[in-house]
Coordinates of C-alpha atoms in Angstrom, one line a residue:
M198 CA 0.0 0.0 0.0
S199 CA 1.4 3.4 -1.0
G200 CA 1.3 6.7 0.8
I201 CA -1.3 7.8 -1.8
D202 CA -3.5 4.8 -0.9
L203 CA -3.2 5.7 2.8
I204 CA -4.1 9.3 2.2
S205 CA -7.1 8.7 -0.1
N206 CA -8.5 5.9 2.2
L207 CA -8.2 8.2 5.2
A208 CA -9.9 11.0 3.3
A209 CA -12.8 8.7 2.2
T210 CA -13.2 7.4 5.7
M211 CA -13.3 10.9 7.2
A212 CA -15.6 12.3 4.4
P213 CA -18.7 12.3 6.6
V214 CA -17.0 14.1 9.4
M215 CA -15.4 16.6 7.0
E216 CA -18.8 17.3 5.5
Q217 CA -20.4 17.7 9.0
M218 CA -17.7 20.2 10.0
G219 CA -18.2 22.1 6.7
V220 CA -14.7 21.4 5.4
I221 CA -15.9 19.8 2.1
A222 CA -19.0 18.4 0.5
A223 CA -18.8 14.6 0.0
S224 CA -19.6 15.1 -3.7
E225 CA -16.5 17.4 -4.0
L226 CA -14.2 14.7 -2.6
G227 CA -15.1 12.0 -5.2
P228 CA -13.7 9.1 -3.2
E229 CA -14.1 6.7 -6.1
T230 CA -11.5 8.5 -8.2
L231 CA -9.5 10.2 -5.5
Q232 CA -6.5 7.8 -5.6
D233 CA -6.2 8.2 -9.4
R234 CA -6.4 12.0 -9.3
I235 CA -3.8 12.3 -6.5
R236 CA -1.5 9.8 -8.4
A237 CA -1.9 11.7 -11.7
E238 CA -1.2 15.1 -10.0
A239 CA 1.8 13.8 -8.1
Y240 CA 3.2 12.2 -11.4
A241 CA 2.6 15.4 -13.4
S242 CA 4.3 17.6 -10.9
G243 CA 7.2 15.2 -10.2
S244 CA 6.2 15.0 -6.5
V245 CA 7.2 12.4 -3.9
V246 CA 4.4 11.3 -1.6
V247 CA 5.4 9.9 1.8
G248 CA 2.9 8.1 4.0
R249 CA 2.9 7.9 7.7
Y250 CA 5.5 5.6 9.2
E251 CA 5.3 5.0 12.9
V252 CA 7.3 2.8 15.1
G253 CA 6.2 1.8 18.5
A254 CA 7.9 0.0 21.3
W255 CA 6.8 -1.4 24.6
S256 CA 9.0 -2.2 27.6
R257 CA 8.6 -3.4 31.1
R258 CA 10.8 -2.5 34.0
M259 CA 12.2 -5.6 35.7

């Protein structure tokens, strides 16, 4: 899964909340073509898209 996939999936998941908060209308987001549109724009502008990479660790004091 690429950074673009992560971003577009998150936007599609958050669409109802974004609409409720007045950020965007769901019809403006177009989740069914969002990945392709982001990918095309990134390619056309020579951009690099980096997703979220997080590392977690747990430890226990002995």
